[in-house]
mmCIF file of N, CA, C and O in Angstrom:
data_model
loop_
_atom_site.group_PDB
_atom_site.id
_atom_site.type_symbol
_atom_site.label_atom_id
_atom_site.label_comp_id
_atom_site.label_asym_id
_atom_site.label_seq_id
_atom_site.Cartn_x
_atom_site.Cartn_y
_atom_site.Cartn_z
ATOM 1 N N MET D 26 -62.449 -24.789 43.089
ATOM 2 C CA MET D 26 -63.133 -24.309 41.906
ATOM 3 C C MET D 26 -63.398 -25.494 41.000
ATOM 4 O O MET D 26 -62.563 -26.365 40.825
ATOM 5 N N SER D 27 -64.529 -25.515 40.397
ATOM 6 C CA SER D 27 -64.932 -26.609 39.527
ATOM 7 C C SER D 27 -64.079 -26.629 38.267
ATOM 8 O O SER D 27 -63.706 -25.594 37.736
ATOM 9 N N GLN D 28 -63.796 -27.823 37.778
ATOM 10 C CA GLN D 28 -63.024 -27.982 36.561
ATOM 11 C C GLN D 28 -63.894 -27.912 35.318
ATOM 12 O O GLN D 28 -63.392 -27.933 34.216
ATOM 13 N N ILE D 29 -65.201 -27.874 35.485
ATOM 14 C CA ILE D 29 -66.105 -27.812 34.347
ATOM 15 C C ILE D 29 -66.165 -26.373 33.849
ATOM 16 O O ILE D 29 -66.358 -25.444 34.616
ATOM 17 N N SER D 30 -65.970 -26.201 32.557
ATOM 18 C CA SER D 30 -66.024 -24.872 31.960
ATOM 19 C C SER D 30 -67.417 -24.600 31.419
ATOM 20 O O SER D 30 -68.116 -25.507 30.986
ATOM 21 N N ARG D 31 -67.774 -23.354 31.434
ATOM 22 C CA ARG D 31 -69.062 -22.925 30.892
ATOM 23 C C ARG D 31 -68.793 -21.949 29.764
ATOM 24 O O ARG D 31 -68.080 -20.961 29.948
ATOM 25 N N LYS D 32 -69.342 -22.217 28.615
ATOM 26 C CA LYS D 32 -69.182 -21.306 27.482
ATOM 27 C C LYS D 32 -70.071 -20.096 27.670
ATOM 28 O O LYS D 32 -71.203 -20.214 28.119
ATOM 29 N N MET D 33 -69.531 -18.938 27.310
ATOM 30 C CA MET D 33 -70.285 -17.697 27.363
ATOM 31 C C MET D 33 -70.020 -16.926 26.076
ATOM 32 O O MET D 33 -68.935 -17.012 25.510
ATOM 33 N N SER D 34 -70.961 -16.159 25.682
ATOM 34 C CA SER D 34 -70.793 -15.273 24.541
ATOM 35 C C SER D 34 -70.813 -13.853 25.078
ATOM 36 O O SER D 34 -71.746 -13.465 25.785
ATOM 37 N N ILE D 35 -69.777 -13.089 24.768
ATOM 38 C CA ILE D 35 -69.696 -11.708 25.249
ATOM 39 C C ILE D 35 -69.447 -10.772 24.083
ATOM 40 O O ILE D 35 -68.956 -11.191 23.036
ATOM 41 N N SER D 36 -69.768 -9.529 24.287
ATOM 42 C CA SER D 36 -69.475 -8.487 23.307
ATOM 43 C C SER D 36 -68.587 -7.454 23.982
ATOM 44 O O SER D 36 -68.858 -7.038 25.110
ATOM 45 N N ILE D 37 -67.520 -7.078 23.291
ATOM 46 C CA ILE D 37 -66.621 -6.061 23.816
ATOM 47 C C ILE D 37 -66.319 -5.059 22.704
ATOM 48 O O ILE D 37 -66.407 -5.394 21.523
ATOM 49 N N PRO D 38 -65.943 -3.847 23.082
ATOM 50 C CA PRO D 38 -65.625 -2.837 22.068
ATOM 51 C C PRO D 38 -64.375 -3.247 21.272
ATOM 52 O O PRO D 38 -63.539 -4.008 21.772
ATOM 53 N N PRO D 39 -64.251 -2.739 20.072
ATOM 54 C CA PRO D 39 -63.118 -3.117 19.207
ATOM 55 C C PRO D 39 -61.749 -2.906 19.849
ATOM 56 O O PRO D 39 -60.851 -3.729 19.687
ATOM 57 N N GLU D 40 -61.582 -1.829 20.593
ATOM 58 C CA GLU D 40 -60.258 -1.570 21.191
ATOM 59 C C GLU D 40 -59.907 -2.613 22.246
ATOM 60 O O GLU D 40 -58.743 -2.985 22.391
ATOM 61 N N LEU D 41 -60.901 -3.121 22.976
ATOM 62 C CA LEU D 41 -60.621 -4.185 23.934
ATOM 63 C C LEU D 41 -60.367 -5.512 23.226
ATOM 64 O O LEU D 41 -59.503 -6.293 23.632
ATOM 65 N N ALA D 42 -61.092 -5.759 22.138
ATOM 66 C CA ALA D 42 -60.864 -6.970 21.352
ATOM 67 C C ALA D 42 -59.445 -6.966 20.790
ATOM 68 O O ALA D 42 -58.755 -7.996 20.804
ATOM 69 N N GLU D 43 -59.001 -5.826 20.336
ATOM 70 C CA GLU D 43 -57.635 -5.700 19.818
ATOM 71 C C GLU D 43 -56.616 -5.934 20.929
ATOM 72 O O GLU D 43 -55.594 -6.588 20.724
ATOM 73 N N TYR D 44 -56.884 -5.415 22.099
ATOM 74 C CA TYR D 44 -55.988 -5.612 23.243
ATOM 75 C C TYR D 44 -55.866 -7.099 23.574
ATOM 76 O O TYR D 44 -54.766 -7.606 23.793
ATOM 77 N N VAL D 45 -56.995 -7.796 23.603
ATOM 78 C CA VAL D 45 -56.987 -9.237 23.863
ATOM 79 C C VAL D 45 -56.167 -9.944 22.781
ATOM 80 O O VAL D 45 -55.317 -10.793 23.082
ATOM 81 N N SER D 46 -56.393 -9.586 21.534
ATOM 82 C CA SER D 46 -55.653 -10.204 20.427
ATOM 83 C C SER D 46 -54.152 -9.962 20.553
ATOM 84 O O SER D 46 -53.350 -10.863 20.286
ATOM 85 N N GLN D 47 -53.769 -8.774 20.971
ATOM 86 C CA GLN D 47 -52.349 -8.459 21.149
ATOM 87 C C GLN D 47 -51.728 -9.305 22.256
ATOM 88 O O GLN D 47 -50.591 -9.759 22.136
ATOM 89 N N LYS D 48 -52.476 -9.511 23.342
ATOM 90 C CA LYS D 48 -51.982 -10.334 24.447
ATOM 91 C C LYS D 48 -51.722 -11.767 23.971
ATOM 92 O O LYS D 48 -50.720 -12.373 24.327
ATOM 93 N N VAL D 49 -52.632 -12.289 23.157
ATOM 94 C CA VAL D 49 -52.470 -13.651 22.639
ATOM 95 C C VAL D 49 -51.323 -13.687 21.632
ATOM 96 O O VAL D 49 -50.464 -14.574 21.682
ATOM 97 N N ALA D 50 -51.280 -12.712 20.722
ATOM 98 C CA ALA D 50 -50.234 -12.680 19.696
ATOM 99 C C ALA D 50 -48.834 -12.548 20.298
ATOM 100 O O ALA D 50 -47.870 -13.093 19.755
ATOM 101 N N SER D 51 -48.737 -11.883 21.437
ATOM 102 C CA SER D 51 -47.422 -11.704 22.074
ATOM 103 C C SER D 51 -46.923 -12.989 22.726
ATOM 104 O O SER D 51 -45.764 -13.082 23.104
ATOM 105 N N GLY D 52 -47.821 -13.959 22.876
ATOM 106 C CA GLY D 52 -47.445 -15.208 23.527
ATOM 107 C C GLY D 52 -47.654 -15.183 25.030
ATOM 108 O O GLY D 52 -47.406 -16.172 25.720
ATOM 109 N N GLU D 53 -48.092 -14.043 25.536
ATOM 110 C CA GLU D 53 -48.341 -13.930 26.981
ATOM 111 C C GLU D 53 -49.473 -14.845 27.412
ATOM 112 O O GLU D 53 -49.478 -15.362 28.525
ATOM 113 N N TYR D 54 -50.437 -15.042 26.520
ATOM 114 C CA TYR D 54 -51.577 -15.928 26.771
ATOM 115 C C TYR D 54 -51.743 -16.844 25.564
ATOM 116 O O TYR D 54 -51.445 -16.447 24.427
ATOM 117 N N ALA D 55 -52.251 -18.045 25.802
ATOM 118 C CA ALA D 55 -52.440 -19.004 24.720
ATOM 119 C C ALA D 55 -53.761 -18.809 23.991
ATOM 120 O O ALA D 55 -53.907 -19.266 22.861
ATOM 121 N N SER D 56 -54.714 -18.133 24.622
ATOM 122 C CA SER D 56 -56.032 -17.963 23.995
ATOM 123 C C SER D 56 -56.735 -16.739 24.553
ATOM 124 O O SER D 56 -56.376 -16.222 25.624
ATOM 125 N N ASP D 57 -57.772 -16.326 23.845
ATOM 126 C CA ASP D 57 -58.614 -15.223 24.319
ATOM 127 C C ASP D 57 -59.203 -15.576 25.689
ATOM 128 O O ASP D 57 -59.265 -14.732 26.581
ATOM 129 N N SER D 58 -59.620 -16.822 25.827
ATOM 130 C CA SER D 58 -60.232 -17.264 27.087
ATOM 131 C C SER D 58 -59.281 -17.093 28.261
ATOM 132 O O SER D 58 -59.700 -16.692 29.349
ATOM 133 N N GLU D 59 -57.993 -17.375 28.043
ATOM 134 C CA GLU D 59 -57.027 -17.202 29.128
ATOM 135 C C GLU D 59 -56.916 -15.742 29.544
ATOM 136 O O GLU D 59 -56.771 -15.436 30.722
ATOM 137 N N VAL D 60 -56.979 -14.838 28.570
ATOM 138 C CA VAL D 60 -56.924 -13.402 28.886
ATOM 139 C C VAL D 60 -58.100 -13.029 29.776
ATOM 140 O O VAL D 60 -57.936 -12.365 30.806
ATOM 141 N N PHE D 61 -59.284 -13.470 29.397
ATOM 142 C CA PHE D 61 -60.476 -13.139 30.173
ATOM 143 C C PHE D 61 -60.446 -13.783 31.554
ATOM 144 O O PHE D 61 -60.801 -13.145 32.549
ATOM 145 N N ARG D 62 -60.012 -15.033 31.630
ATOM 146 C CA ARG D 62 -59.934 -15.697 32.938
ATOM 147 C C ARG D 62 -58.980 -14.956 33.867
ATOM 148 O O ARG D 62 -59.285 -14.723 35.043
ATOM 149 N N ASP D 63 -57.821 -14.556 33.332
ATOM 150 C CA ASP D 63 -56.855 -13.843 34.153
ATOM 151 C C ASP D 63 -57.412 -12.490 34.595
ATOM 152 O O ASP D 63 -57.278 -12.090 35.754
ATOM 153 N N GLY D 64 -58.066 -11.797 33.672
ATOM 154 C CA GLY D 64 -58.673 -10.513 34.017
ATOM 155 C C GLY D 64 -59.735 -10.650 35.090
ATOM 156 O O GLY D 64 -59.815 -9.841 36.022
ATOM 157 N N LEU D 65 -60.539 -11.697 35.001
ATOM 158 C CA LEU D 65 -61.580 -11.921 36.007
ATOM 159 C C LEU D 65 -60.979 -12.302 37.358
ATOM 160 O O LEU D 65 -61.477 -11.883 38.405
ATOM 161 N N ARG D 66 -59.894 -13.065 37.345
ATOM 162 C CA ARG D 66 -59.217 -13.383 38.614
ATOM 163 C C ARG D 66 -58.687 -12.111 39.274
ATOM 164 O O ARG D 66 -58.791 -11.926 40.483
ATOM 165 N N MET D 67 -58.118 -11.227 38.453
ATOM 166 C CA MET D 67 -57.615 -9.950 38.990
ATOM 167 C C MET D 67 -58.752 -9.099 39.529
ATOM 168 O O MET D 67 -58.614 -8.457 40.578
ATOM 169 N N LEU D 68 -59.875 -9.065 38.832
ATOM 170 C CA LEU D 68 -61.038 -8.310 39.296
ATOM 171 C C LEU D 68 -61.546 -8.866 40.618
ATOM 172 O O LEU D 68 -61.847 -8.111 41.550
ATOM 173 N N ARG D 69 -61.586 -10.182 40.736
ATOM 174 C CA ARG D 69 -62.030 -10.804 41.985
ATOM 175 C C ARG D 69 -61.057 -10.461 43.129
ATOM 176 O O ARG D 69 -61.485 -10.132 44.235
ATOM 177 N N ALA D 70 -59.755 -10.496 42.847
ATOM 178 C CA ALA D 70 -58.760 -10.159 43.872
ATOM 179 C C ALA D 70 -58.912 -8.698 44.309
ATOM 180 O O ALA D 70 -58.832 -8.386 45.500
ATOM 181 N N ARG D 71 -59.146 -7.806 43.350
ATOM 182 C CA ARG D 71 -59.343 -6.393 43.690
ATOM 183 C C ARG D 71 -60.585 -6.211 44.537
ATOM 184 O O ARG D 71 -60.577 -5.487 45.538
ATOM 185 N N ASP D 72 -61.672 -6.877 44.160
ATOM 186 C CA ASP D 72 -62.912 -6.778 44.938
ATOM 187 C C ASP D 72 -62.695 -7.264 46.369
ATOM 188 O O ASP D 72 -63.185 -6.651 47.317
ATOM 189 N N ARG D 73 -61.974 -8.357 46.524
ATOM 190 C CA ARG D 73 -61.688 -8.873 47.861
ATOM 191 C C ARG D 73 -60.827 -7.900 48.656
ATOM 192 O O ARG D 73 -61.050 -7.700 49.852
ATOM 193 N N ALA D 74 -59.840 -7.284 48.005
ATOM 194 C CA ALA D 74 -58.975 -6.319 48.687
ATOM 195 C C ALA D 74 -59.774 -5.095 49.128
ATOM 196 O O ALA D 74 -59.597 -4.597 50.244
ATOM 197 N N VAL D 75 -60.665 -4.612 48.281
ATOM 198 C CA VAL D 75 -61.500 -3.458 48.641
ATOM 199 C C VAL D 75 -62.416 -3.822 49.800
ATOM 200 O O VAL D 75 -62.567 -3.054 50.757
ATOM 201 N N GLU D 76 -63.012 -5.000 49.726
ATOM 202 C CA GLU D 76 -63.895 -5.439 50.812
ATOM 203 C C GLU D 76 -63.129 -5.542 52.130
ATOM 204 O O GLU D 76 -63.611 -5.090 53.170
ATOM 205 N N GLN D 77 -61.934 -6.098 52.079
ATOM 206 C CA GLN D 77 -61.112 -6.213 53.283
ATOM 207 C C GLN D 77 -60.758 -4.834 53.833
ATOM 208 O O GLN D 77 -60.815 -4.590 55.037
ATOM 209 N N TRP D 78 -60.402 -3.902 52.958
ATOM 210 C CA TRP D 78 -60.072 -2.542 53.367
ATOM 211 C C TRP D 78 -61.285 -1.876 54.020
ATOM 212 O O TRP D 78 -61.154 -1.229 55.072
ATOM 213 N N LEU D 79 -62.460 -2.058 53.419
ATOM 214 C CA LEU D 79 -63.669 -1.477 54.005
ATOM 215 C C LEU D 79 -63.958 -2.063 55.383
ATOM 216 O O LEU D 79 -64.303 -1.332 56.318
ATOM 217 N N LEU D 80 -63.813 -3.375 55.503
ATOM 218 C CA LEU D 80 -64.123 -4.039 56.771
ATOM 219 C C LEU D 80 -63.114 -3.710 57.870
ATOM 220 O O LEU D 80 -63.481 -3.649 59.038
ATOM 221 N N THR D 81 -61.870 -3.516 57.504
ATOM 222 C CA THR D 81 -60.855 -3.275 58.531
ATOM 223 C C THR D 81 -60.614 -1.787 58.727
ATOM 224 O O THR D 81 -60.999 -1.228 59.749
ATOM 225 N N ASP D 82 -60.020 -1.145 57.767
ATOM 226 C CA ASP D 82 -59.616 0.258 57.933
ATOM 227 C C ASP D 82 -60.790 1.224 58.032
ATOM 228 O O ASP D 82 -60.873 2.023 58.960
ATOM 229 N N VAL D 83 -61.689 1.158 57.073
ATOM 230 C CA VAL D 83 -62.785 2.135 57.034
ATOM 231 C C VAL D 83 -63.741 1.927 58.204
ATOM 232 O O VAL D 83 -64.091 2.875 58.911
ATOM 233 N N ALA D 84 -64.155 0.687 58.417
ATOM 234 C CA ALA D 84 -65.093 0.418 59.513
ATOM 235 C C ALA D 84 -64.475 0.760 60.861
ATOM 236 O O ALA D 84 -65.130 1.348 61.725
ATOM 237 N N ALA D 85 -63.201 0.407 61.040
ATOM 238 C CA ALA D 85 -62.530 0.715 62.311
ATOM 239 C C ALA D 85 -62.430 2.220 62.523
ATOM 240 O O ALA D 85 -62.658 2.712 63.637
ATOM 241 N N SER D 86 -62.109 2.946 61.478
ATOM 242 C CA SER D 86 -62.014 4.401 61.587
ATOM 243 C C SER D 86 -63.382 5.005 61.905
ATOM 244 O O SER D 86 -63.505 5.883 62.765
ATOM 245 N N PHE D 87 -64.412 4.528 61.229
ATOM 246 C CA PHE D 87 -65.771 5.009 61.486
ATOM 247 C C PHE D 87 -66.175 4.720 62.937
ATOM 248 O O PHE D 87 -66.678 5.597 63.634
ATOM 249 N N ASP D 88 -65.944 3.478 63.384
ATOM 250 C CA ASP D 88 -66.298 3.102 64.753
ATOM 251 C C ASP D 88 -65.549 3.949 65.775
ATOM 252 O O ASP D 88 -66.117 4.377 66.783
ATOM 253 N N ASP D 89 -64.257 4.209 65.512
ATOM 254 C CA ASP D 89 -63.451 5.013 66.425
ATOM 255 C C ASP D 89 -63.975 6.447 66.496
ATOM 256 O O ASP D 89 -64.122 7.008 67.578
ATOM 257 N N ARG D 90 -64.286 7.015 65.346
ATOM 258 C CA ARG D 90 -64.810 8.388 65.333
ATOM 259 C C ARG D 90 -66.162 8.460 66.042
ATOM 260 O O ARG D 90 -66.440 9.401 66.760
ATOM 261 N N LYS D 91 -66.988 7.465 65.821
ATOM 262 C CA LYS D 91 -68.300 7.437 66.461
ATOM 263 C C LYS D 91 -68.152 7.301 67.973
ATOM 264 O O LYS D 91 -68.827 7.999 68.738
ATOM 265 N N LYS D 92 -67.268 6.424 68.423
ATOM 266 C CA LYS D 92 -67.060 6.191 69.849
ATOM 267 C C LYS D 92 -66.482 7.430 70.545
ATOM 268 O O LYS D 92 -66.892 7.777 71.645
ATOM 269 N N ASN D 93 -65.548 8.095 69.875
ATOM 270 C CA ASN D 93 -64.887 9.255 70.485
ATOM 271 C C ASN D 93 -65.583 10.577 70.201
ATOM 272 O O ASN D 93 -65.149 11.620 70.690
ATOM 273 N N GLY D 94 -66.619 10.533 69.399
ATOM 274 C CA GLY D 94 -67.363 11.762 69.112
ATOM 275 C C GLY D 94 -66.614 12.730 68.224
ATOM 276 O O GLY D 94 -66.957 13.899 68.157
ATOM 277 N N THR D 95 -65.580 12.256 67.548
ATOM 278 C CA THR D 95 -64.834 13.147 66.653
ATOM 279 C C THR D 95 -65.437 13.099 65.263
ATOM 280 O O THR D 95 -66.111 12.162 64.892
ATOM 281 N N ARG D 96 -65.168 14.131 64.529
ATOM 282 C CA ARG D 96 -65.660 14.208 63.161
ATOM 283 C C ARG D 96 -64.477 14.203 62.216
ATOM 284 O O ARG D 96 -63.398 14.624 62.553
ATOM 285 N N GLY D 97 -64.720 13.748 61.024
ATOM 286 C CA GLY D 97 -63.691 13.792 59.988
ATOM 287 C C GLY D 97 -63.539 15.205 59.470
ATOM 288 O O GLY D 97 -64.174 16.137 59.958
ATOM 289 N N VAL D 98 -62.702 15.359 58.497
ATOM 290 C CA VAL D 98 -62.510 16.679 57.909
ATOM 291 C C VAL D 98 -63.589 16.927 56.865
ATOM 292 O O VAL D 98 -64.151 15.996 56.289
ATOM 293 N N SER D 99 -63.860 18.175 56.612
ATOM 294 C CA SER D 99 -64.851 18.538 55.597
ATOM 295 C C SER D 99 -64.290 18.247 54.209
ATOM 296 O O SER D 99 -63.079 18.077 54.028
ATOM 297 N N ALA D 100 -65.166 18.215 53.241
ATOM 298 C CA ALA D 100 -64.738 17.991 51.864
ATOM 299 C C ALA D 100 -63.775 19.083 51.421
ATOM 300 O O ALA D 100 -62.777 18.814 50.747
ATOM 301 N N GLU D 101 -64.064 20.310 51.831
ATOM 302 C CA GLU D 101 -63.189 21.431 51.461
ATOM 303 C C GLU D 101 -61.797 21.255 52.056
ATOM 304 O O GLU D 101 -60.793 21.487 51.401
ATOM 305 N N GLU D 102 -61.737 20.841 53.316
ATOM 306 C CA GLU D 102 -60.448 20.632 53.970
ATOM 307 C C GLU D 102 -59.688 19.489 53.304
ATOM 308 O O GLU D 102 -58.482 19.582 53.077
ATOM 309 N N LEU D 103 -60.394 18.422 52.981
ATOM 310 C CA LEU D 103 -59.762 17.289 52.314
ATOM 311 C C LEU D 103 -59.187 17.713 50.969
ATOM 312 O O LEU D 103 -58.037 17.398 50.643
ATOM 313 N N LEU D 104 -59.971 18.442 50.179
ATOM 314 C CA LEU D 104 -59.487 18.903 48.881
ATOM 315 C C LEU D 104 -58.297 19.831 49.033
ATOM 316 O O LEU D 104 -57.347 19.766 48.246
ATOM 317 N N SER D 105 -58.324 20.683 50.044
ATOM 318 C CA SER D 105 -57.205 21.580 50.297
ATOM 319 C C SER D 105 -55.937 20.787 50.635
ATOM 320 O O SER D 105 -54.856 21.070 50.122
ATOM 321 N N ARG D 106 -56.079 19.778 51.487
ATOM 322 C CA ARG D 106 -54.927 18.941 51.852
ATOM 323 C C ARG D 106 -54.373 18.189 50.644
ATOM 324 O O ARG D 106 -53.157 18.104 50.456
ATOM 325 N N LEU D 107 -55.272 17.656 49.829
ATOM 326 C CA LEU D 107 -54.832 16.943 48.634
ATOM 327 C C LEU D 107 -54.126 17.884 47.670
ATOM 328 O O LEU D 107 -53.115 17.523 47.061
ATOM 329 N N ASP D 108 -54.655 19.096 47.526
ATOM 330 C CA ASP D 108 -54.027 20.081 46.651
ATOM 331 C C ASP D 108 -52.639 20.452 47.162
ATOM 332 O O ASP D 108 -51.694 20.570 46.382
ATOM 333 N N GLN D 109 -52.496 20.605 48.474
ATOM 334 C CA GLN D 109 -51.188 20.912 49.054
ATOM 335 C C GLN D 109 -50.197 19.775 48.796
ATOM 336 O O GLN D 109 -49.036 20.022 48.461
ATOM 337 N N ARG D 110 -50.649 18.539 48.944
ATOM 338 C CA ARG D 110 -49.774 17.391 48.681
ATOM 339 C C ARG D 110 -49.354 17.348 47.210
ATOM 340 O O ARG D 110 -48.211 17.076 46.885
ATOM 341 N N ARG D 111 -50.321 17.601 46.332
ATOM 342 C CA ARG D 111 -50.023 17.589 44.897
ATOM 343 C C ARG D 111 -49.002 18.652 44.563
ATOM 344 O O ARG D 111 -48.023 18.400 43.862
ATOM 345 N N LYS D 112 -49.193 19.847 45.105
ATOM 346 C CA LYS D 112 -48.247 20.946 44.839
ATOM 347 C C LYS D 112 -46.873 20.613 45.397
ATOM 348 O O LYS D 112 -45.859 20.894 44.757
ATOM 349 N N ALA D 113 -46.833 20.020 46.577
ATOM 350 C CA ALA D 113 -45.546 19.656 47.179
ATOM 351 C C ALA D 113 -44.828 18.588 46.357
ATOM 352 O O ALA D 113 -43.605 18.622 46.207
ATOM 353 N N SER D 114 -45.577 17.649 45.813
ATOM 354 C CA SER D 114 -44.947 16.565 45.052
ATOM 355 C C SER D 114 -44.471 17.018 43.683
ATOM 356 O O SER D 114 -43.556 16.446 43.124
ATOM 357 N N THR D 115 -45.089 18.053 43.124
ATOM 358 C CA THR D 115 -44.679 18.549 41.802
ATOM 359 C C THR D 115 -43.710 19.713 41.902
ATOM 360 O O THR D 115 -43.148 20.112 40.901
ATOM 361 N N ALA D 116 -43.484 20.231 43.098
ATOM 362 C CA ALA D 116 -42.606 21.396 43.275
ATOM 363 C C ALA D 116 -41.136 21.024 43.162
ATOM 364 O O ALA D 116 -40.306 21.854 42.832
ATOM 365 N N GLY D 117 -40.801 19.789 43.465
ATOM 366 C CA GLY D 117 -39.391 19.414 43.538
ATOM 367 C C GLY D 117 -38.938 18.764 42.335
ATOM 368 O O GLY D 117 -38.077 18.614 41.700
#
C-alpha cells in the first residue's frame, strides 16, 4: 500500500460524527482519520470474506445442485425451518 495519503472531504450524519468523536476522546484512536481508516480496513476485510464465501461455498453448492439435478428448498420451507430454529432457541 502506498505511503502517500490523499485528503478527502466527507459528510456524515451527526450521530456518526459523535461516534467518531467518542472513539477519539476515549483514546482508542488518535484522530478522526484513524477511525475512518480502521473502519475502511474492516469493510474491505468483510467484502473479501463475502467474496470468498460466494466463490467457495455458494458457487460449490450451486454447481453441485446443478450437476446432481437437485433443487434447493422453497422460500416457504426455508422460512419455516428458520422459524422452527428460532422457536427452539427461545424455548429453553
